[in-house]
CSV table of C-alpha atoms in Angstrom, one decimal:
chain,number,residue,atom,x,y,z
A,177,UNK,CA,0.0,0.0,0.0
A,178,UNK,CA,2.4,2.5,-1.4
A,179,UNK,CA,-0.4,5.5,-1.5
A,180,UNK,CA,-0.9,4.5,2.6
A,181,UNK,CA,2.3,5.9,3.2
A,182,UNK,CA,2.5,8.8,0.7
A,183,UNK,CA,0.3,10.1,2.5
A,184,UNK,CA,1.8,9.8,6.1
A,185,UNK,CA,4.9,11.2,4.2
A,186,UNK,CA,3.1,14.4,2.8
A,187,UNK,CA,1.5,15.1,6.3
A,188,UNK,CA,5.0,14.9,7.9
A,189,UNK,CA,7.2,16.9,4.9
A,190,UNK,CA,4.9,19.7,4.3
A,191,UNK,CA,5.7,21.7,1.7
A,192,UNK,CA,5.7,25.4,1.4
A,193,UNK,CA,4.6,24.6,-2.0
A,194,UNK,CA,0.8,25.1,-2.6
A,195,UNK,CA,-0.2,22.0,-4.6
A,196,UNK,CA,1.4,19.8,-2.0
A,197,UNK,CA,-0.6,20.3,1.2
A,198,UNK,CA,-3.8,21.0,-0.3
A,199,UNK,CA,-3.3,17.6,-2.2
A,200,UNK,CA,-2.4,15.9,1.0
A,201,UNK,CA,-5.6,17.1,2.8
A,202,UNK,CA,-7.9,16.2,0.2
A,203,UNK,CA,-6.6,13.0,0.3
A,204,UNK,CA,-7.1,13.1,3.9
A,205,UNK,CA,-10.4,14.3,3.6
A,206,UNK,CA,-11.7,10.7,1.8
A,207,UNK,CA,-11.1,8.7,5.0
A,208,UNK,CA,-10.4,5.8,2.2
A,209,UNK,CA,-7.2,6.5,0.9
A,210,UNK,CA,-6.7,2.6,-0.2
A,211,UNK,CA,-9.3,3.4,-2.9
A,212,UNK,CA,-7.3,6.9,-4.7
A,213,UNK,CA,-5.5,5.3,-7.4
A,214,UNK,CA,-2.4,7.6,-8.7
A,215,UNK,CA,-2.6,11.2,-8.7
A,216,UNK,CA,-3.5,11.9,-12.5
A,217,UNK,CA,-6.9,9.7,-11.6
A,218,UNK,CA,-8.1,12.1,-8.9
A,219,UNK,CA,-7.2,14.9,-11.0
A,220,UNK,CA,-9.3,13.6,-13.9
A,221,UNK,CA,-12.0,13.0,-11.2
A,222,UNK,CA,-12.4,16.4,-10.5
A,223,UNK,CA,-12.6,17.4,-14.2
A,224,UNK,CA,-15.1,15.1,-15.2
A,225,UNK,CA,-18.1,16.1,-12.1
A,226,UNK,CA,-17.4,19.7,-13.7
A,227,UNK,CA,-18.4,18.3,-16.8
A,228,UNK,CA,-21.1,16.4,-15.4
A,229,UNK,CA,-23.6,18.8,-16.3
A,230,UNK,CA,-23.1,17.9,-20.2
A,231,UNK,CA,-24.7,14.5,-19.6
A,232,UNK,CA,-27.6,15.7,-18.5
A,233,UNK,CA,-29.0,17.4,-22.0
A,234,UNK,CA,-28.2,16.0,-25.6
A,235,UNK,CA,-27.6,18.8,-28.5
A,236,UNK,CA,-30.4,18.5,-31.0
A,237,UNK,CA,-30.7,20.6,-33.9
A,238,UNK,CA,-33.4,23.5,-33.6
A,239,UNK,CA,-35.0,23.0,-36.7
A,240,UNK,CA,-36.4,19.8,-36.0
A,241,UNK,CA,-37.1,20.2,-32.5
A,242,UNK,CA,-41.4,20.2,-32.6
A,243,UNK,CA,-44.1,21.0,-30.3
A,244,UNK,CA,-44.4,19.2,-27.0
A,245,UNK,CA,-40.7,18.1,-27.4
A,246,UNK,CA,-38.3,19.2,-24.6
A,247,UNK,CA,-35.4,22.1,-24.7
A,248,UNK,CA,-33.3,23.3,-22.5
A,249,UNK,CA,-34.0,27.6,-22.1
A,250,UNK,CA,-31.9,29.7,-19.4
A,251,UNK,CA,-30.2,26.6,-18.2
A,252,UNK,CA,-34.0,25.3,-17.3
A,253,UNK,CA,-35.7,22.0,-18.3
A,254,UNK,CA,-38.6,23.0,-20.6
A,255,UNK,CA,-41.9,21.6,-22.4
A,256,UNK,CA,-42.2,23.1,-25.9
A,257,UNK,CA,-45.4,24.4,-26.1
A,258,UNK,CA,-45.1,26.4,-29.7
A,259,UNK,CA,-42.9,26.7,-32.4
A,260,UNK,CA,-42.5,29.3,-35.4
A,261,UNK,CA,-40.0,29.5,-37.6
A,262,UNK,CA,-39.4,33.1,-39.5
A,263,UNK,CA,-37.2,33.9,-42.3
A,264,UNK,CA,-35.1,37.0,-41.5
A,265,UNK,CA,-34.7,39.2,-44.7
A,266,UNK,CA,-34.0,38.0,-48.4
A,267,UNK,CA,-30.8,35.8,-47.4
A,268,UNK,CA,-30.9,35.5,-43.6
A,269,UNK,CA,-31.2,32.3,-42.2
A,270,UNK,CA,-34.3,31.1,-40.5
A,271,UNK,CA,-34.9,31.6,-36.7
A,272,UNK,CA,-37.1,29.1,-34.6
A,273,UNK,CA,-38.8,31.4,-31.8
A,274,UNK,CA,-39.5,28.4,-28.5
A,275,UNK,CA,-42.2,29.1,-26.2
A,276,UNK,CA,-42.2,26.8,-23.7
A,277,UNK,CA,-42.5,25.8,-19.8
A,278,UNK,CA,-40.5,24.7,-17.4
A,279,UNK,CA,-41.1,21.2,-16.5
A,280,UNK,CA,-40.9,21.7,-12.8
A,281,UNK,CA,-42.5,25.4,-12.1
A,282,UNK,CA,-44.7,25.4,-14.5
A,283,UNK,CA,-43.1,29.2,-15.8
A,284,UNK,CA,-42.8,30.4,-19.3
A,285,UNK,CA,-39.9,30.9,-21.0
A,286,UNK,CA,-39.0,32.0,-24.6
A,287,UNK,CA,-36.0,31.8,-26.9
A,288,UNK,CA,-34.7,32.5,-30.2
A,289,UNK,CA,-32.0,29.9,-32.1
A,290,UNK,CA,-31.2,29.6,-35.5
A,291,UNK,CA,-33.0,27.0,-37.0
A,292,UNK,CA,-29.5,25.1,-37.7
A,293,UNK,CA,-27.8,25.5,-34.8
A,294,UNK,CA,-28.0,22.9,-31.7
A,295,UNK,CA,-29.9,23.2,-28.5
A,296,UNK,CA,-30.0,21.5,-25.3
A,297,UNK,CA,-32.4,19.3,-24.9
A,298,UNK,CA,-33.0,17.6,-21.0
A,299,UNK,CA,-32.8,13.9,-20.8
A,300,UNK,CA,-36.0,13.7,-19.4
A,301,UNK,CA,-37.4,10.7,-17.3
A,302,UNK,CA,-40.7,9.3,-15.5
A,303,UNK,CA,-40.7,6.9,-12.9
A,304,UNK,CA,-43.2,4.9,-10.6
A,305,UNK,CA,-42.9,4.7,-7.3
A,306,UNK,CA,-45.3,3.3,-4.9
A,307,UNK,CA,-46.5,6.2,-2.1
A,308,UNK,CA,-45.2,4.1,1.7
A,309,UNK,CA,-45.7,7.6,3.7
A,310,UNK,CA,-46.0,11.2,4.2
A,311,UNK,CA,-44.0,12.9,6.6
A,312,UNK,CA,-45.1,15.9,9.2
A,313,UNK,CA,-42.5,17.9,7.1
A,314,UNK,CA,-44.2,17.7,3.5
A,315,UNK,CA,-41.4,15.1,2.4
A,316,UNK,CA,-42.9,11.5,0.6
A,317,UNK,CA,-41.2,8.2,1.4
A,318,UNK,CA,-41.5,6.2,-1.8
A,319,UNK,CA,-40.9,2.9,-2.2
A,320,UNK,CA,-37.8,1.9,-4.9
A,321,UNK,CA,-37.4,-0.9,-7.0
A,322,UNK,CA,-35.0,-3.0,-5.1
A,323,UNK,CA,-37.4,-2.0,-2.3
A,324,UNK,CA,-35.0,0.5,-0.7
A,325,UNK,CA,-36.8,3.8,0.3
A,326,UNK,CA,-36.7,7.2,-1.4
A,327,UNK,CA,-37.2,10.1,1.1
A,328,UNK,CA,-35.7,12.9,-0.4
A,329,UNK,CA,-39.3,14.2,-2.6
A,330,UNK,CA,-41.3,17.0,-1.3
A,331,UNK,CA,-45.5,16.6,-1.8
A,332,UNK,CA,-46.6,18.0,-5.0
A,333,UNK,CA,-46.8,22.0,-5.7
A,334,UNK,CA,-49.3,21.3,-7.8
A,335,UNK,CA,-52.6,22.1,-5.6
A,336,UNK,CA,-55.0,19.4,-7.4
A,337,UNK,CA,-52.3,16.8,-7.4
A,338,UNK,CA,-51.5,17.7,-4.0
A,339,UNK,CA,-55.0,17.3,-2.6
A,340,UNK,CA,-55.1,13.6,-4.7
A,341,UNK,CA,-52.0,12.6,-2.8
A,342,UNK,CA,-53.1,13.3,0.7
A,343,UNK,CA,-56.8,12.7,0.4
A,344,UNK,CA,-56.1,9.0,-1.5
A,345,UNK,CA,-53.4,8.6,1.5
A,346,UNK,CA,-55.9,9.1,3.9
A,347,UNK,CA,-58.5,6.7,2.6
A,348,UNK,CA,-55.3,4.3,3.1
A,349,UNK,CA,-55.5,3.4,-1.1
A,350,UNK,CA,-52.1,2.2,-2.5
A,351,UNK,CA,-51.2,4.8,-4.3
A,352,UNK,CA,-48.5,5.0,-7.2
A,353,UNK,CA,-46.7,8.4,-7.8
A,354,UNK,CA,-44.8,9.3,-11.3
A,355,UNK,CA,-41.9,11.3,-10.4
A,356,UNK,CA,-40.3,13.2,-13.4
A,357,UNK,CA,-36.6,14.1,-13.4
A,358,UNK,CA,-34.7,16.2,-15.7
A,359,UNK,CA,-31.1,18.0,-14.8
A,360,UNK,CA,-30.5,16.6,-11.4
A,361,UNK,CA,-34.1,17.9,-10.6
A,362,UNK,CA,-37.0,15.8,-9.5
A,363,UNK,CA,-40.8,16.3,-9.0
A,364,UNK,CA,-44.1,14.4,-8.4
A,365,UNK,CA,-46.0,14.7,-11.6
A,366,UNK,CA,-48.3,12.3,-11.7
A,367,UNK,CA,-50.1,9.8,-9.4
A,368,UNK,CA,-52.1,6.7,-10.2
A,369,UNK,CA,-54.8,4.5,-7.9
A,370,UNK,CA,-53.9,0.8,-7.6
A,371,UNK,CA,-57.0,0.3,-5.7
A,372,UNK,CA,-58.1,0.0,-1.6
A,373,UNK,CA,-56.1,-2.4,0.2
C-alpha cells in the first residue's frame, strides 16, 4: 500500500509549495485513501463532475425540435409548447422562436436559435414509485425498485395533485406516484390508484 504511506509522508514533509498540502488534505479528507489510485486519476475525477452537467442534455438541432418536445432555455428543463419559424430578410437564415414551460415550475420561457444550430435538450425521465408515507415535514417516502426507500421528494406543488395525494393517502389506497426528473431535478408529476387495500 504505497499510497498509505504517501500520505503519512506528505503530512509529515509539508511543503511550502501550494499544490502539495492542499493535495495531502484532500486525500485526507476521503477517509479511504486505499481506494485513490495515482494522482492523474483524482485529477481527472475532478474534471469530469465539472463536466457532469453535459450528460444531462443532448444537443439537437433547432430546426427539428417540434411541439411538445423538450429544450433546454436559461439553463431550465422546458416543455415546448409552440414553435414558429421566421425567415429573416431576403438571405438570412431562418430563426425558430420556443415558447415553452419549465417542467418543474410550471413558468414560461422564450427563446430564439437559428434553426440550424443545436440546443440543449433535457434527458428527461418518468418513474413509478409506490407512495409508503407522508411525513409531518411535507417530504414523501417512496418505495424503490430494489425495495429500498426514497425520502428525499417534497409533496406535490401542484394544488390538485396535491390534494389527490393526501386525500387518497388518507383513505389508506395504494397509491403510485410518477416522479419526473430532468437536470439533477426531481418532482411528483403524476399519481395513479392501484386500488383499496
Amino acid at each position: 500500500h504505497h499510497h498509505i504511506i504517501y500520505i503519512q509522508y506528505t503530512k509529515r514533509h509539508r511543503q511550502p509549495s501550494p499544490s502539495v498540502p492542499n493535495f495531502s488534505s484532500l486525500f485526507l479528507s476521503t477517509g479511504e485513501p486505499s481506494k485513490i489510485k495515482t494522482m492523474s486519476d483524482e485529477e481527472h475525477h475532478f474534471e469530469s463532475k465539472a463536466d457532469a452537467g453535459a450528460s444531462k442534455t443532448y444537443p439537437q438541432q433547432a430546426g427539428t425540435i417540434r411541439k411538445s418536445g423538450h429544450i433546454v432555455i436559461k439553463n431550465r428543463p422546458c416543455k415546448v409548447v409552440e414553435v414558429s419559424t421566421s425567415k429573416t430578410g431576403k438571405h438570412g437564415h431562418a430563426k425558430c422562436h420556443f415558447v415553452a414551460i419549465d417542467i418543474f415550475t410550471g413558468k414560461k420561457l422564450e427563446d430564439i436559435v437559428p434553426s440550424s444550430h443545436n440546443c440543449d435538450v433535457p434527458h428527461v425521465n418518468r418513474t413509478d414509485y409506490q407512495l409508503i408515507d407522508i411525513s409531518e415535514d411535507g417530504f414523501v417516502s417512496l418505495l424503490t425498485e430494489n425495495g429500498n426507500t426514497k425520502d428525499d421528494l417534497r409533496l406535490p406543488t401542484d394544488d390538485t395533485l396535491l390534494a389527490q395525494v393526501k386525500d387518497g393517502f388518507a383513505e389508506g389506497k395504494d397509491l403510485v406516484l410518477s416522479v419526473m426528473s430532468a437536470m439533477g431535478e426531481e418532482q411528483i408529476c403524476g399519481i395513479k390508484d392501484i386500488g383499496p387495500k
